[in-house]
PDB file of C-alpha atoms in Angstrom:
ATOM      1  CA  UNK A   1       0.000   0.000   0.000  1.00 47.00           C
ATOM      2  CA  UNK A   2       2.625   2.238   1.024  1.00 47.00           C
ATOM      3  CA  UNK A   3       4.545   1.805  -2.833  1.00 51.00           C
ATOM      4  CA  UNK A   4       1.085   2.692  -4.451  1.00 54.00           C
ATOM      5  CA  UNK A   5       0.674   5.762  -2.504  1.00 46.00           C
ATOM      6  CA  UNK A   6       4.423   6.978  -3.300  1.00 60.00           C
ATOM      7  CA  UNK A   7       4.438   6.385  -6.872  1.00 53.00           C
ATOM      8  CA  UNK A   8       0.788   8.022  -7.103  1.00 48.00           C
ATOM      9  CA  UNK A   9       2.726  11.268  -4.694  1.00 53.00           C
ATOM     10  CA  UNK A  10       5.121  10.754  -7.459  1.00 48.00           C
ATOM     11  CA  UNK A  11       2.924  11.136 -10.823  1.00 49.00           C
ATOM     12  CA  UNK A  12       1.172  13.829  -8.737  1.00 49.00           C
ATOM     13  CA  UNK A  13       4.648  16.021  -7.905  1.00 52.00           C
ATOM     14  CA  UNK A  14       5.391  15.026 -12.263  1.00 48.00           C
ATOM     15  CA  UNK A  15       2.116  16.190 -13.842  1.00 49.00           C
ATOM     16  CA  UNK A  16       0.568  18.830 -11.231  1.00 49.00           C
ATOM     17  CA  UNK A  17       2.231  21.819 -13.201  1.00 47.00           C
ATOM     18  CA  UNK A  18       1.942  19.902 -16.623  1.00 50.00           C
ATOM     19  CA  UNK A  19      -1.379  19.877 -16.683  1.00 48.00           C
ATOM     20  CA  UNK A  20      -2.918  22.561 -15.140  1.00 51.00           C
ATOM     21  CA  UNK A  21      -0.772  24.785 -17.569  1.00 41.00           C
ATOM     22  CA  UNK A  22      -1.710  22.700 -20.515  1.00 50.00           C
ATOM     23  CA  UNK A  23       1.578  21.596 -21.199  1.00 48.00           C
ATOM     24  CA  UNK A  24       0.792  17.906 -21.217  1.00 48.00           C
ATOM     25  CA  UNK A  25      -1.608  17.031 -23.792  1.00 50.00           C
ATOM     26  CA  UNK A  26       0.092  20.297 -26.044  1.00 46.00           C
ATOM     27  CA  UNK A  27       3.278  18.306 -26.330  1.00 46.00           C
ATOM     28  CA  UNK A  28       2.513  14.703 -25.616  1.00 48.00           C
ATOM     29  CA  UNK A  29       1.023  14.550 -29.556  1.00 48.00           C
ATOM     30  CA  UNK A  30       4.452  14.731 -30.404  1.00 38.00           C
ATOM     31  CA  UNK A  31       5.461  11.690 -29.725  1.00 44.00           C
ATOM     32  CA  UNK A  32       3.223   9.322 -28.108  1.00 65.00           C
ATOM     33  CA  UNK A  33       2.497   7.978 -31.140  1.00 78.00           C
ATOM     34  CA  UNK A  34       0.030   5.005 -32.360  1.00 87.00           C
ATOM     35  CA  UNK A  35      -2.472   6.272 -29.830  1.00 93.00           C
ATOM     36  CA  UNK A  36      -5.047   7.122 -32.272  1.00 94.00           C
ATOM     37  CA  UNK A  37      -4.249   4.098 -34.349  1.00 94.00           C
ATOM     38  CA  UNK A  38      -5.265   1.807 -30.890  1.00 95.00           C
ATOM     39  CA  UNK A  39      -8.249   3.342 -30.467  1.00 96.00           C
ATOM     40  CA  UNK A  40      -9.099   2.868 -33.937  1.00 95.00           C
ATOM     41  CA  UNK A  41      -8.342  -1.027 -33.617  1.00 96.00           C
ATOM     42  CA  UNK A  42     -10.594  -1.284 -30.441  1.00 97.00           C
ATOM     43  CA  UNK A  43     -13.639  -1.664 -32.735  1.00 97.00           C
ATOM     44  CA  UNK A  44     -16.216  -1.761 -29.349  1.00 97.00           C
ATOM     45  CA  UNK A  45     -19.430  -3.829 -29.580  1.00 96.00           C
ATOM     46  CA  UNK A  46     -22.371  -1.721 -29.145  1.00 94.00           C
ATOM     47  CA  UNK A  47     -23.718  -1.928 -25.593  1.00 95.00           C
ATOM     48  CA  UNK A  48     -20.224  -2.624 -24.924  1.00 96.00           C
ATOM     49  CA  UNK A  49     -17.978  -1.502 -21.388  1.00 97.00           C
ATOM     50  CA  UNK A  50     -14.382  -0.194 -21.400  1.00 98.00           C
ATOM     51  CA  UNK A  51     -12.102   0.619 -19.095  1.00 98.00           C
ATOM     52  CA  UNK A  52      -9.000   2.643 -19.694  1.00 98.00           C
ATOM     53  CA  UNK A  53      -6.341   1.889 -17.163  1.00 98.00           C
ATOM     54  CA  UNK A  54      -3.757   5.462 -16.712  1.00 96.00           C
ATOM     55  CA  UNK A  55      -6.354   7.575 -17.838  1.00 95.00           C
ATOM     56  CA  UNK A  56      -4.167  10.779 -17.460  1.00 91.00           C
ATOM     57  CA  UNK A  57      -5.737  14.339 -18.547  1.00 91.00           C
ATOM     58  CA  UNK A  58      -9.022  11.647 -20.350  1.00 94.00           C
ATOM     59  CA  UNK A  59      -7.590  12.646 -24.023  1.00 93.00           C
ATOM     60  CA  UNK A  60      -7.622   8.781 -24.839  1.00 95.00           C
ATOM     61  CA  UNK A  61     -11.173   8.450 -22.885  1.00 97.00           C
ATOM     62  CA  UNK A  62     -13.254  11.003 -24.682  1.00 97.00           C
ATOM     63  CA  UNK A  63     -11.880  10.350 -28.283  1.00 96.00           C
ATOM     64  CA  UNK A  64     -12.646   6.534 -27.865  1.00 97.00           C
ATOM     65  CA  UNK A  65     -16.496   7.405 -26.084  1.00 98.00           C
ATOM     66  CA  UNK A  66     -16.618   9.874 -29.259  1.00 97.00           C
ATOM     67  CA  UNK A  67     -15.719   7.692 -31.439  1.00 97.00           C
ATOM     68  CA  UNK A  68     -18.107   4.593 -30.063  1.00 98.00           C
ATOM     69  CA  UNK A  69     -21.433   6.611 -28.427  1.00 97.00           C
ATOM     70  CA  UNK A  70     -22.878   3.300 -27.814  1.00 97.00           C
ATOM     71  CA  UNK A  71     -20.526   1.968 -25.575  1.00 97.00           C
ATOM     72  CA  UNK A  72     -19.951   2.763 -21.696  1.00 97.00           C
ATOM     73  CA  UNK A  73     -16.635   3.928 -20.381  1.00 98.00           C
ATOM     74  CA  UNK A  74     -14.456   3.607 -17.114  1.00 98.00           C
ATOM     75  CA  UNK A  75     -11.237   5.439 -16.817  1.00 98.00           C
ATOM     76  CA  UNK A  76      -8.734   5.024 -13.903  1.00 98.00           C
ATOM     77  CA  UNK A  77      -5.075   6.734 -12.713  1.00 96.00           C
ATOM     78  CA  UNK A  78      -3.327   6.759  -9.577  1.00 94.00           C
ATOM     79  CA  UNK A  79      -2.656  10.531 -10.094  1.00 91.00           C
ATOM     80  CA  UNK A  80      -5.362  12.376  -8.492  1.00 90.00           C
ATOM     81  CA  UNK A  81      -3.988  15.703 -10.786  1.00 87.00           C
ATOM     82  CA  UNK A  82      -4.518  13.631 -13.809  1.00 88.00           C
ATOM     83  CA  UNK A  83      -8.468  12.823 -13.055  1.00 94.00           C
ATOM     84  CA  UNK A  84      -8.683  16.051 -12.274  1.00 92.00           C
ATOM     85  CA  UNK A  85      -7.830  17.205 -15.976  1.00 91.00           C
ATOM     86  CA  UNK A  86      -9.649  13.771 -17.083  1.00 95.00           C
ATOM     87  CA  UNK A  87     -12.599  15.027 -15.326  1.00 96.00           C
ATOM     88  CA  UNK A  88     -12.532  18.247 -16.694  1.00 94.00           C
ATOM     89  CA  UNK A  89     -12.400  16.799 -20.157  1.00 94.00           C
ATOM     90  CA  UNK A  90     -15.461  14.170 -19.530  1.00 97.00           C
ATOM     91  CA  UNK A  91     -17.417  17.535 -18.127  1.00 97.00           C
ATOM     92  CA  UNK A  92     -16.670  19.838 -20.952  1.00 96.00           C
ATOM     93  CA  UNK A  93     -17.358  16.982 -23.677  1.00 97.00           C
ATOM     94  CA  UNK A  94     -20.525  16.352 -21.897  1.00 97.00           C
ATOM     95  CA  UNK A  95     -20.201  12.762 -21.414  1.00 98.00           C
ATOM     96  CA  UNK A  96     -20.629  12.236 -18.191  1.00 93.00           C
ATOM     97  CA  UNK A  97     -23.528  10.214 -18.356  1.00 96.00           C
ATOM     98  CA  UNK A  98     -21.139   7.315 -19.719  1.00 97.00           C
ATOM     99  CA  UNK A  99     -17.812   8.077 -18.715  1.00 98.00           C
ATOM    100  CA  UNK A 100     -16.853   7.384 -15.079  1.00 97.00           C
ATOM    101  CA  UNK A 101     -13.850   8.011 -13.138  1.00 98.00           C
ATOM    102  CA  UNK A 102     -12.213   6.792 -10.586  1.00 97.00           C
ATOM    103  CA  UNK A 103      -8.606   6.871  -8.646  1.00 96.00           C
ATOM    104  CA  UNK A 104      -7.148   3.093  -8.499  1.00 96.00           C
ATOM    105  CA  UNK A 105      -3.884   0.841  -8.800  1.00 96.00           C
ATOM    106  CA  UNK A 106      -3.383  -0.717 -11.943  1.00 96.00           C
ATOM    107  CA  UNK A 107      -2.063  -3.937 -10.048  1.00 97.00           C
ATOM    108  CA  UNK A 108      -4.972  -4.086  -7.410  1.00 96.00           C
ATOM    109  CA  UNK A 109      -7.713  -2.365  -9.026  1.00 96.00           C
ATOM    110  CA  UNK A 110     -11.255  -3.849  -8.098  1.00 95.00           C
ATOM    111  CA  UNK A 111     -14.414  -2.406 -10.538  1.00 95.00           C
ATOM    112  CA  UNK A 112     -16.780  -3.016  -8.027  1.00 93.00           C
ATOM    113  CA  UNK A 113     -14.904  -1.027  -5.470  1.00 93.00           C
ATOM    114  CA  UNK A 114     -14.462   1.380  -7.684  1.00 94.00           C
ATOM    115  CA  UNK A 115     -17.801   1.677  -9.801  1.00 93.00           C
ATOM    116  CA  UNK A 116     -19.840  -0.880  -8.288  1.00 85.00           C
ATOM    117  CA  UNK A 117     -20.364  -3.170 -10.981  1.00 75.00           C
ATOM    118  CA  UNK A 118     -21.244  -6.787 -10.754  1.00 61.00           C
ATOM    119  CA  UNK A 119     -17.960  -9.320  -9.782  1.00 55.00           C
ATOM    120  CA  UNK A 120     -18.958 -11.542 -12.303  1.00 60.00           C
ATOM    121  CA  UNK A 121     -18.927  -8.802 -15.612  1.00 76.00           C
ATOM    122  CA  UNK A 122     -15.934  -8.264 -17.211  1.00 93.00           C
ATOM    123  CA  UNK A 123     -14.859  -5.458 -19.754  1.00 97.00           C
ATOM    124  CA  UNK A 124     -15.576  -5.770 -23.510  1.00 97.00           C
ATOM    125  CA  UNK A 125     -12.096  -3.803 -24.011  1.00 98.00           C
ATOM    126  CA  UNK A 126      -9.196  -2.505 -21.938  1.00 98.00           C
ATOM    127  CA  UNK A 127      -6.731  -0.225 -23.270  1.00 98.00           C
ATOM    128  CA  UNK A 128      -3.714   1.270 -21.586  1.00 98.00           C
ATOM    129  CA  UNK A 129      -2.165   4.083 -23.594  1.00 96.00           C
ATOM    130  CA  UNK A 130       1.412   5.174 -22.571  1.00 94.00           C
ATOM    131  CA  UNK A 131       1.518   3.863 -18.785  1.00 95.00           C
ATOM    132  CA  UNK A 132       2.453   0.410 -19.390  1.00 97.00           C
ATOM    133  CA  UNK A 133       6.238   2.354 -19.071  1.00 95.00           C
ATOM    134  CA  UNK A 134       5.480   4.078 -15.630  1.00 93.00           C
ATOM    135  CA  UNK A 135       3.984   1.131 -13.511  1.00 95.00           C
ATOM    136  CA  UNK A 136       6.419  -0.351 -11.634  1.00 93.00           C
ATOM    137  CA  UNK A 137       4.728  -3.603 -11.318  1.00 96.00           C
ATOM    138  CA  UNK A 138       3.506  -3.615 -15.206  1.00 97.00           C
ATOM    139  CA  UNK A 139       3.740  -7.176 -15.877  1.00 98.00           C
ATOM    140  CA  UNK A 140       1.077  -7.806 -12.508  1.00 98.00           C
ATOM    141  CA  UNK A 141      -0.647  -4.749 -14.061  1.00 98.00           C
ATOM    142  CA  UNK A 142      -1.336  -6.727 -17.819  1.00 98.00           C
ATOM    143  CA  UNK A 143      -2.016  -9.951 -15.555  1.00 97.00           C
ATOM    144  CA  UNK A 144      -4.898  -7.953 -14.225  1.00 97.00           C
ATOM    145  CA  UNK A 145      -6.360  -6.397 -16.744  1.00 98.00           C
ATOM    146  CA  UNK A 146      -6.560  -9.988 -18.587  1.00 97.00           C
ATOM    147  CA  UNK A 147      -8.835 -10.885 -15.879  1.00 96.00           C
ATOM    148  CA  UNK A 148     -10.822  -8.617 -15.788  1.00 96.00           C
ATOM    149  CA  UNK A 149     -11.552  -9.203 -19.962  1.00 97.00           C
ATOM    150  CA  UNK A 150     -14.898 -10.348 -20.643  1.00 96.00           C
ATOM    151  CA  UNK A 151     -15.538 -13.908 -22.671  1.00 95.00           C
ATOM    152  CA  UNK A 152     -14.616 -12.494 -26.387  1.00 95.00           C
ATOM    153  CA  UNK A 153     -12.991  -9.606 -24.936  1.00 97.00           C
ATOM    154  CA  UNK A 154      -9.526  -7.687 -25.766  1.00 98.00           C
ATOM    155  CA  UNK A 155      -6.646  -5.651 -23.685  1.00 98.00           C
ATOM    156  CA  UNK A 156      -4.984  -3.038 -26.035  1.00 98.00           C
ATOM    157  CA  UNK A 157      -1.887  -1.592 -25.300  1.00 98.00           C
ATOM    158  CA  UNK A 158       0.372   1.130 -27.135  1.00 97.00           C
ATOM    159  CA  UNK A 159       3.826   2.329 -25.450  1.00 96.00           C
ATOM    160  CA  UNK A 160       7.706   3.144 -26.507  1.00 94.00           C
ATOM    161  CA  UNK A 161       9.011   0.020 -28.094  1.00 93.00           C
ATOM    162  CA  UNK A 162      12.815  -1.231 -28.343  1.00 92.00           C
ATOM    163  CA  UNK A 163      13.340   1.602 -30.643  1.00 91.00           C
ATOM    164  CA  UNK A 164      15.346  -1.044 -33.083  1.00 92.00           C
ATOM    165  CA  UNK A 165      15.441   0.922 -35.900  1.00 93.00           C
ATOM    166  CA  UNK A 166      17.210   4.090 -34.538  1.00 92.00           C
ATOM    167  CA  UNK A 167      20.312   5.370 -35.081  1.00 94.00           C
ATOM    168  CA  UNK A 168      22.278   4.296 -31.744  1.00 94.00           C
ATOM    169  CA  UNK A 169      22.458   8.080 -31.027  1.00 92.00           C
ATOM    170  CA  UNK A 170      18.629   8.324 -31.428  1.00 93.00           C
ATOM    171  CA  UNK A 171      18.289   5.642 -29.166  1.00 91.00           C
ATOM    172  CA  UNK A 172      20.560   6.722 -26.525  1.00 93.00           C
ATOM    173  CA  UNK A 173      19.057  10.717 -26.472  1.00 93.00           C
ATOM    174  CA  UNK A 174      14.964   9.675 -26.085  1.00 91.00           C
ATOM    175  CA  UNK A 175      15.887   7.030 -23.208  1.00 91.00           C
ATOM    176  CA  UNK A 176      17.926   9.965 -21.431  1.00 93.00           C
ATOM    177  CA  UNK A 177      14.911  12.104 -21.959  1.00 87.00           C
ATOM    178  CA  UNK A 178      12.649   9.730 -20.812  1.00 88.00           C
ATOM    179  CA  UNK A 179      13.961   8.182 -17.547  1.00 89.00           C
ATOM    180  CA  UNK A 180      14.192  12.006 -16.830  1.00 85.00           C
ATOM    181  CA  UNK A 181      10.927  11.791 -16.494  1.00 80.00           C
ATOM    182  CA  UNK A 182      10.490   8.011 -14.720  1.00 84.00           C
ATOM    183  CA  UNK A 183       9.481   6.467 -17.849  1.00 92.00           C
ATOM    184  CA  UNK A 184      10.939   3.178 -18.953  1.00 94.00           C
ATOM    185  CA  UNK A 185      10.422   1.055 -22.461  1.00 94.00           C
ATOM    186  CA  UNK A 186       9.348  -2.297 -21.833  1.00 95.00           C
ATOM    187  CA  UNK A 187      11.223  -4.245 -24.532  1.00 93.00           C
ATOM    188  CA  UNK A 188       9.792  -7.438 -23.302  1.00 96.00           C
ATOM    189  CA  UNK A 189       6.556  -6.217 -23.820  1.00 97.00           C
ATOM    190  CA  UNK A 190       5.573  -8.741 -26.819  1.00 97.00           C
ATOM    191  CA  UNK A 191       6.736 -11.591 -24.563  1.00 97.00           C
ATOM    192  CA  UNK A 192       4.952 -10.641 -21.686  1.00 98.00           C
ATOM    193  CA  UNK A 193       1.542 -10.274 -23.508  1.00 98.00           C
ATOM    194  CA  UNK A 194       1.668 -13.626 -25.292  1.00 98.00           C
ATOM    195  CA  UNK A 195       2.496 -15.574 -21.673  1.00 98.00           C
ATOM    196  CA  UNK A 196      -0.294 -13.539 -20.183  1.00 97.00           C
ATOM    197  CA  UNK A 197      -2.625 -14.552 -23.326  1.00 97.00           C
ATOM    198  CA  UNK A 198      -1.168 -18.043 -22.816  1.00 96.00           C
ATOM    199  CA  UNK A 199      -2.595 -17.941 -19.602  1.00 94.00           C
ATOM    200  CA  UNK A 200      -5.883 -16.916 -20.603  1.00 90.00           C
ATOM    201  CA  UNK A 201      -6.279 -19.443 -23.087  1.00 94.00           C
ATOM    202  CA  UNK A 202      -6.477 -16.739 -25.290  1.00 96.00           C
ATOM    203  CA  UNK A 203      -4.229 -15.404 -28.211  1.00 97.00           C
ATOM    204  CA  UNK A 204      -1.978 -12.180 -28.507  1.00 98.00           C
ATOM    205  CA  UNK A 205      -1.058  -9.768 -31.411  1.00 97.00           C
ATOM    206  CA  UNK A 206       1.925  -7.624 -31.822  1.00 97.00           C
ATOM    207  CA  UNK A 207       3.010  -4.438 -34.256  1.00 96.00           C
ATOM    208  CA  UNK A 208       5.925  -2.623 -33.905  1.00 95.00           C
ATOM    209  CA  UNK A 209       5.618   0.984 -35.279  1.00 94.00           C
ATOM    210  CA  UNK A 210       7.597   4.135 -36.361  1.00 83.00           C
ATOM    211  CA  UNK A 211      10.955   2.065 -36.649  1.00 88.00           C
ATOM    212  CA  UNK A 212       9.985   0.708 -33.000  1.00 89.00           C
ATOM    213  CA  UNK A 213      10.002   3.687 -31.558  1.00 91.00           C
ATOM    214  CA  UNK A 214       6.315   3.248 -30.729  1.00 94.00           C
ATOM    215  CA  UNK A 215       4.498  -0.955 -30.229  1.00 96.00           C
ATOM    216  CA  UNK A 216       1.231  -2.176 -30.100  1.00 97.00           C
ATOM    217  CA  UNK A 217       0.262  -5.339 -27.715  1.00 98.00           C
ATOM    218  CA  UNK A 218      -3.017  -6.798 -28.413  1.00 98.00           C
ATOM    219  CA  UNK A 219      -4.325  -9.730 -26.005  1.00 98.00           C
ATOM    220  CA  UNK A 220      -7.386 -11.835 -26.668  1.00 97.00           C
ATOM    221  CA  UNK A 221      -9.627 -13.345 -24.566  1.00 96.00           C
ATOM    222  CA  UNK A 222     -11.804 -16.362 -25.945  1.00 94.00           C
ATOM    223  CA  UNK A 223     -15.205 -16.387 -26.204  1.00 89.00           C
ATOM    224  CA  UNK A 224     -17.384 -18.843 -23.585  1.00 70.00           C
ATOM    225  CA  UNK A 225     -14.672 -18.509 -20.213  1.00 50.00           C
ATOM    226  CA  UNK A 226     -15.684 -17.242 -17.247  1.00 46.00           C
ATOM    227  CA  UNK A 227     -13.009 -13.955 -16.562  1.00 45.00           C
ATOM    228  CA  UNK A 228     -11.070 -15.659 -13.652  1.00 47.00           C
ATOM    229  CA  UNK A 229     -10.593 -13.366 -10.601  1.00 44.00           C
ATOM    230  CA  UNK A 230      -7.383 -13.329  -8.419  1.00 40.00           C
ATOM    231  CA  UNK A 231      -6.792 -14.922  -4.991  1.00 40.00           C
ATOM    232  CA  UNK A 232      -7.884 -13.079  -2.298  1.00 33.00           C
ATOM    233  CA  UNK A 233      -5.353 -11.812  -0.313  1.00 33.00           C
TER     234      UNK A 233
END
């Protein structure tokens, strides 16, 4: 408990000026790329749920509920500045009849804590834009929000890939940059979301964009199996 509320202090201390100055979204097009190219992909049944895990300032959020007005949306992020701006975002887009917000762990997150759904329902689609590279614990992260897939359902992720097909020098300047700011690549990333698919019984996809400076991880859930819940404990 004590390591989630120190790395949510953390994204808190990181963001607070970022986004209430409207620095973060006005430079973050710049080069998290593949975002809009996810949501495209997410193709959500109608009557469908969602939940966005790092929701940040709720760009992601209100582009995908735009983009599919018959589906329901939850968003979560351990930075309480970041739902601020997310909540901001919902209100002035005026979907806040089907966008919901909450402040949660990736790792330990529980829906009907958090929104009071049913134990039992799982989400149609989960994406995770740009965060998989700022959770500590990411890999128990993607383990959760597997479970938490509906029969038939699908985890989307986009982050910084292995950045293969830099120049060395490349390479070397946008990892600087970025552990500046506590973010880390997750090379492994492919592996990790084909075990975790494994586990599921499911399958996994993977595209590596922009001369891997940006990925795509795609995990599917098959239809007809009940979405397993962890231990207790």
């Amino acid at each position: 408990m004590t390591a989630t509320l120190d790395h949510g202090a953390l994204m808190d201390r990181i963001y607070r000026l970022q986004r209430r100055f409207g620095f973060y979204d006005a430079t973050r097009k710049y080069y998290l790329l593949g975002r809009d190219r996810m949501l495209e992909r997410l193709h959500v049944p109608a009557g469908g749920t969602v939940l966005e895990i790092g929701c940040g300032t709720g760009r992601n959020l209100v582009k995908a509920a735009q983009a599919y007005p018959h589906a329901r949306f939850h968003g979560i992020d351990i930075s309480g500045e970041m739902l601020a701006a997310a909540g901001s975002a919902v209100t002035r887009t005026r979907l806040h009849d089907r966008v919901r917000l909450a402040r949660a762990d990736a790792v330990t997150f529980d829906p009907q804590a958090s929104f009071r759904t049913a134990r039992d329902h799982g989400y149609d689609r989960i994406f995770i834009s740009y965060a998989v590279s700022m959770i500590p614990q990411w890999r128990d992260a993607l383990l959760r929000a597997s479970q938490l897939l509906a029969p038939g359902g699908e985890l989307h992720v986009v982050d910084f890939g292995d950045m293969a097909g830099l120049p060395s020098w490349t390479k070397h300047v946008i990892r600087t940059w970025l552990g500046w700011h506590h973010v880390k690549p997750r090379p492994d990333l492919f592996g990790v979301a084909a075990e975790i698919a494994a586990l599921q019984g499911g399958t996994s996809e993977a595209a590596s964009l922009h001369r891997g400076f940006s990925c795509i991880a795609i995990v599917r859930r098959p239809d007809g199996l009940a979405v397993k819940q962890p231990d207790a404990g």
